[in-house]
Coordinates of C-alpha atoms in Angstrom, one line a residue:
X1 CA 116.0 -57.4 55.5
X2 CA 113.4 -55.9 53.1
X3 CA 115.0 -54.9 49.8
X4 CA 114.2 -51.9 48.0
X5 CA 114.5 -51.4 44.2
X6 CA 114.5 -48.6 43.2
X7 CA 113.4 -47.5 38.9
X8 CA 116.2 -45.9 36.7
X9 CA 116.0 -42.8 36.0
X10 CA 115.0 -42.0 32.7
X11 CA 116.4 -38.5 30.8
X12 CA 113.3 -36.3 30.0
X13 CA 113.4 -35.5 25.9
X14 CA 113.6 -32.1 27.8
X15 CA 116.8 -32.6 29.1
X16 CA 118.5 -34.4 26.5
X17 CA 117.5 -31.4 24.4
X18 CA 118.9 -29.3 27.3
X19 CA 122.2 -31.3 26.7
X20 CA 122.2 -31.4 23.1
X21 CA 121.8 -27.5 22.8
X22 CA 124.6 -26.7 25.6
X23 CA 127.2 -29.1 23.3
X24 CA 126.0 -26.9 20.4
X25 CA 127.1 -23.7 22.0
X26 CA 130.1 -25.3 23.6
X27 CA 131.4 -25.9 20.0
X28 CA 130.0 -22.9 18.3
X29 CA 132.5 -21.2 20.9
X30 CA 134.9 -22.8 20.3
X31 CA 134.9 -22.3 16.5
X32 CA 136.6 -18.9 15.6
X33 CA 134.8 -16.9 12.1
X34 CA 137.4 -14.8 10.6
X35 CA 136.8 -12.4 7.7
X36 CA 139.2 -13.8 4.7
X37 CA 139.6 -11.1 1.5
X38 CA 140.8 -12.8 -1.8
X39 CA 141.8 -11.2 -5.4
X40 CA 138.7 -11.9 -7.3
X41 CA 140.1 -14.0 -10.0
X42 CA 138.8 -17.1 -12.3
X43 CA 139.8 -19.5 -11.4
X44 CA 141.5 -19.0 -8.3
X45 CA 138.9 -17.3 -6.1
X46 CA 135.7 -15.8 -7.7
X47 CA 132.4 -14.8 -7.2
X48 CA 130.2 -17.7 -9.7
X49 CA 126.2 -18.1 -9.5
X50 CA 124.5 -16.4 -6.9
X51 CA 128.0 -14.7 -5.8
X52 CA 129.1 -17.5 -4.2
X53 CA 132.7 -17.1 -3.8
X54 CA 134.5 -20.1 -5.4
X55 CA 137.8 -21.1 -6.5
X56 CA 140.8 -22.9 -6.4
X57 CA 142.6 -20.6 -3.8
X58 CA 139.0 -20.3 -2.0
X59 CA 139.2 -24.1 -2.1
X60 CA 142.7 -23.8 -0.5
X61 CA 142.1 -21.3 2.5
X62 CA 139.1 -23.1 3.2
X63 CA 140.0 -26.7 4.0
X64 CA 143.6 -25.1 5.7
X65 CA 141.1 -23.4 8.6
X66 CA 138.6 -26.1 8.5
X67 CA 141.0 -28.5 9.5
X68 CA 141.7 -25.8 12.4
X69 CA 138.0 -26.1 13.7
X70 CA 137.9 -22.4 12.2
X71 CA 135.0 -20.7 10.1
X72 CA 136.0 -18.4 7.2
X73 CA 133.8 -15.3 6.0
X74 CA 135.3 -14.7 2.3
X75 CA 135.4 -11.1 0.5
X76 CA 135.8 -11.0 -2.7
X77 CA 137.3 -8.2 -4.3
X78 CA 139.8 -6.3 -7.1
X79 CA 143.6 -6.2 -5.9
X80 CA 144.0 -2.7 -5.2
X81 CA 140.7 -3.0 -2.9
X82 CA 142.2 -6.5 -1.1
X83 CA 145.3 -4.4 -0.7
X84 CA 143.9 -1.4 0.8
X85 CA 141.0 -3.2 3.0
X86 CA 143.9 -6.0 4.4
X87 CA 146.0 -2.6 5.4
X88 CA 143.7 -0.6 7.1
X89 CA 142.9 -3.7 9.2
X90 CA 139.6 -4.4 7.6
X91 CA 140.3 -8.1 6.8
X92 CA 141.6 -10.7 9.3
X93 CA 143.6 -12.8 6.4
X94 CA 144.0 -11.7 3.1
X95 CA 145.5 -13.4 0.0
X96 CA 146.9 -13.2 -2.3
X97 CA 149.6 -10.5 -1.2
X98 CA 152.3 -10.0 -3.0
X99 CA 154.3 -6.9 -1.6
X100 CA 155.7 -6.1 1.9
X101 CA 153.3 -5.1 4.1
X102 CA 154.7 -3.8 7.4
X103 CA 153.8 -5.3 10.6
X104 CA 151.9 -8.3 8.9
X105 CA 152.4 -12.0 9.3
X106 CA 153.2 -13.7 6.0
X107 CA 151.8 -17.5 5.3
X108 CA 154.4 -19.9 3.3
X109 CA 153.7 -20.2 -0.3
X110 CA 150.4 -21.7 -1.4
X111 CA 149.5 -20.5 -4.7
X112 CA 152.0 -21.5 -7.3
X113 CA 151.2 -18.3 -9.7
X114 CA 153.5 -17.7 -13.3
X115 CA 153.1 -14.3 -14.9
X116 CA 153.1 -14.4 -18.3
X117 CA 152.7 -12.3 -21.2
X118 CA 149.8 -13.6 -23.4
X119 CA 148.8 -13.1 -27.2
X120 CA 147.1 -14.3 -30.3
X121 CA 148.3 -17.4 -31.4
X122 CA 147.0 -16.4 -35.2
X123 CA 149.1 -13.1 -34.7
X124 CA 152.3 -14.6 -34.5
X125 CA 153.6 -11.8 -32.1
X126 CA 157.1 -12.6 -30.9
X127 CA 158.0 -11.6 -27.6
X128 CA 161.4 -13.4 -26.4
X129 CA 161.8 -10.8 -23.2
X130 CA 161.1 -8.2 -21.5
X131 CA 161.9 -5.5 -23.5
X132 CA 159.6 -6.8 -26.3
X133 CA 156.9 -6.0 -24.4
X134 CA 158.0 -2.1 -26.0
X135 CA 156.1 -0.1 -28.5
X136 CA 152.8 -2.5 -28.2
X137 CA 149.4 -2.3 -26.5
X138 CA 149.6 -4.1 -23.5
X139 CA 146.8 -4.5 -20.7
X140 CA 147.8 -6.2 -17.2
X141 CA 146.1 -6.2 -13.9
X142 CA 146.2 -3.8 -11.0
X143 CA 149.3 -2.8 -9.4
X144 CA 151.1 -5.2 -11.6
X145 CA 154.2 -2.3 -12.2
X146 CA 154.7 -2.7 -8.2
X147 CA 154.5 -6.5 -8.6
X148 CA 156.7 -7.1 -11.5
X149 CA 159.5 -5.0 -11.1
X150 CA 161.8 -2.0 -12.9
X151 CA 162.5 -4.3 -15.9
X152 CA 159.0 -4.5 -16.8
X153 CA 157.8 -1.0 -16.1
X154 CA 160.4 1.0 -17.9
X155 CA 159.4 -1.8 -20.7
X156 CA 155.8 -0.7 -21.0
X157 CA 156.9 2.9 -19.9
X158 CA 157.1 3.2 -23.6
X159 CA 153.5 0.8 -24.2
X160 CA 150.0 2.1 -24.8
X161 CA 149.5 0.5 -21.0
X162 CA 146.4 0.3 -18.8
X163 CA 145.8 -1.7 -15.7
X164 CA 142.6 -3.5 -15.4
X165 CA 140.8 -5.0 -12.5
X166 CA 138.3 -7.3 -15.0
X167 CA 140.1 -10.3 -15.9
X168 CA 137.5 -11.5 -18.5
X169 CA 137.4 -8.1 -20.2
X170 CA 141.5 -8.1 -20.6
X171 CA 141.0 -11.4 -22.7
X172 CA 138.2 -10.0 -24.8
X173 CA 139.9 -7.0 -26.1
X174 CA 142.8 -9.1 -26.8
X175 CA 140.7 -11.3 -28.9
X176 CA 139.2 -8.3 -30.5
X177 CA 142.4 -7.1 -31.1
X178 CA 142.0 -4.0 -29.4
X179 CA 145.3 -5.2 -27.4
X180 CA 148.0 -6.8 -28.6
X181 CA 149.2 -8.5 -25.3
X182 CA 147.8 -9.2 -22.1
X183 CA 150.0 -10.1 -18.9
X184 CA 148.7 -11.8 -16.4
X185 CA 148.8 -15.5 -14.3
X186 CA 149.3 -18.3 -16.4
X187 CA 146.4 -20.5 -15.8
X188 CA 143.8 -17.2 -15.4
X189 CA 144.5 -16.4 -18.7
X190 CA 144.4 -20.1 -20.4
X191 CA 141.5 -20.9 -17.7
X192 CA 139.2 -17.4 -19.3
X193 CA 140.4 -17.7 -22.6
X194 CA 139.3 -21.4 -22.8
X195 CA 135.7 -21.2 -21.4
X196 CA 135.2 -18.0 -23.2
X197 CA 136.6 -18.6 -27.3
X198 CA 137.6 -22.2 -27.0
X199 CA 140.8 -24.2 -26.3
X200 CA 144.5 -23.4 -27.2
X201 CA 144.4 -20.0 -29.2
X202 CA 146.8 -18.4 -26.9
X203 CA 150.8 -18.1 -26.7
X204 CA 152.3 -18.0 -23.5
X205 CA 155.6 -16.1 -23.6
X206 CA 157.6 -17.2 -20.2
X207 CA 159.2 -13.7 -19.8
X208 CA 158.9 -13.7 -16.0
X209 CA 159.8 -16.2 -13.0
X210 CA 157.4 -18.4 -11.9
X211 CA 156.9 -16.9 -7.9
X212 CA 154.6 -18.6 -5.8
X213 CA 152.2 -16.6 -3.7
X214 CA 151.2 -16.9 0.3
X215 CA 148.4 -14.9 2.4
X216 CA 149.2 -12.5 4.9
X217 CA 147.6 -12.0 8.7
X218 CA 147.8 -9.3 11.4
X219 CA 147.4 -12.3 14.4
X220 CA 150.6 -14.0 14.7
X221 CA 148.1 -16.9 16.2
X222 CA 145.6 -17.5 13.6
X223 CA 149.1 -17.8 11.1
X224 CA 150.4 -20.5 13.1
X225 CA 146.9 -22.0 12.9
X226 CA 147.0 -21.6 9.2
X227 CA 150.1 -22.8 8.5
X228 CA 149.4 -26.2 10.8
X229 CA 145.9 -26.3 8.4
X230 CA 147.8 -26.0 5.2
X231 CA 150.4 -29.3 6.6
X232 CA 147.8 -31.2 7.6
X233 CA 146.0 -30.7 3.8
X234 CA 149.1 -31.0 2.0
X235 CA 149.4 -34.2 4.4
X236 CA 146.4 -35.8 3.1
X237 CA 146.8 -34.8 -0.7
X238 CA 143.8 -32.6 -0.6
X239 CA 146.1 -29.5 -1.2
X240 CA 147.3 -31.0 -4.7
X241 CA 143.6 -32.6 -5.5
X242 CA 142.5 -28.7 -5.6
X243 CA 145.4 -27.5 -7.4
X244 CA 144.8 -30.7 -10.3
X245 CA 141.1 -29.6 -11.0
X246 CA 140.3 -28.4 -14.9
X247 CA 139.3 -25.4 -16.0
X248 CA 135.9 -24.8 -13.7
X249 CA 133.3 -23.0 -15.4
X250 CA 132.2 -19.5 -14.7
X251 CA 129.3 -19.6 -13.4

């Protein structure tokens, strides 16, 4: 009996193409982009050169939905904006949130935030609570009254008080004196003081708890896929690598 062989077939660099670009749009499916607002502030999330959104927190979120095969579209903005864009529904995931907001899903704690009240160190000021806060010129940021509580706003009831969005600018005027005490997050304020007038010139006056901060979502499914993101980062210690960095510069 005669036999026959018969030549493999070879894949055309056609095909294999073929191939190669359906795999590409089978994953790109598969990945899921979601529109992410954070608070802009150095150094936890913040807008550096060529306003590229950067940070600690932005560090954070990202790697968490990464890890979840998930694509992230960050917003940057001030915290009354990030409040009022994640409540009208304009922002899949937003973070930091810090009030009840009803009908959202809220993340477990992430960012490990400490209010403080800041001043000169070269001013001596002595503020032991609350109440001291009194009779000076303090600055804070947005919606900080809400966040803080009734023993802090009757305090600066009777302060010259302004809420600020600009970080950076609430540490200048206190080092021009124009303010006698800035509250805001602990590392912010060391972080901006640092880069902008030089190391440990500041004292930090532990008036409030320490609270640690989560994000909040409208998608009950994209916070379970958050939450397995933020395990499996904590897991491999890349959660606490982000949270150890220095003082990042601003730009």
């Amino acid at each position: 009996m005669r036999r026959i062989w018969r030549t493999p077939v070879v894949p055309t660099l056609a095909w294999l193409l073929a191939c190669l670009l359906l795999s590409a749009q089978v994953n790109a499916a598969e990945r899921r982009l979601v529109v992410v607002g954070v608070h802009e502030s150095y150094p936890w999330s913040y807008s550096g050169a060529g306003n590229v959104i950067r940070g600690i927190e932005h560090d954070i979120i990202a790697a968490a939905f990464e890890s979840q095969n998930i694509d992230v579209q960050f917003q940057s903005m001030s915290y009354s904006r990030l409040l009022t864009e994640f409540q009208g529904k304009r922002l899949d995931f937003a973070s930091p949130v810090a009030i009840d907001v009803p009908g959202a899903f809220f993340t477990e704690k992430y960012l490990p935030f400490h209010d403080v009240a800041v001043t000169l160190k070269s001013r001596g000021i002595a503020i032991d609570r609350v109440s001291d806060l009194s009779n000076k010129t303090v600055i804070a940021y947005q919606e900080a009254t809400k966040v803080l509580g009734a023993e802090y706003s009757a305090a600066v009831s009777t302060s010259r008080y302004t809420e600020m969005a600009n970080r950076g600018e609430q540490i200048r005027l206190l080092f021009d004196q124009r303010v006698d005490v800035v509250v805001g997050e602990s590392r912010l304020s060391q972080c901006l003081a640092e880069v902008l007038f030089g190391r440990d010139q500041l004292t930090r006056h532990t008036v409030f708890p320490q609270v640690s901060y989560g994000g909040a979502t409208w998608d009950r499914k994209l916070l379970d896929q958050f939450q397995a993101g933020l395990k499996a980062i904590r897991l491999t210690g890349q959660y606490q690598r982000i949270l150890s960095r220095p003082c990042p510069p601003l730009q």
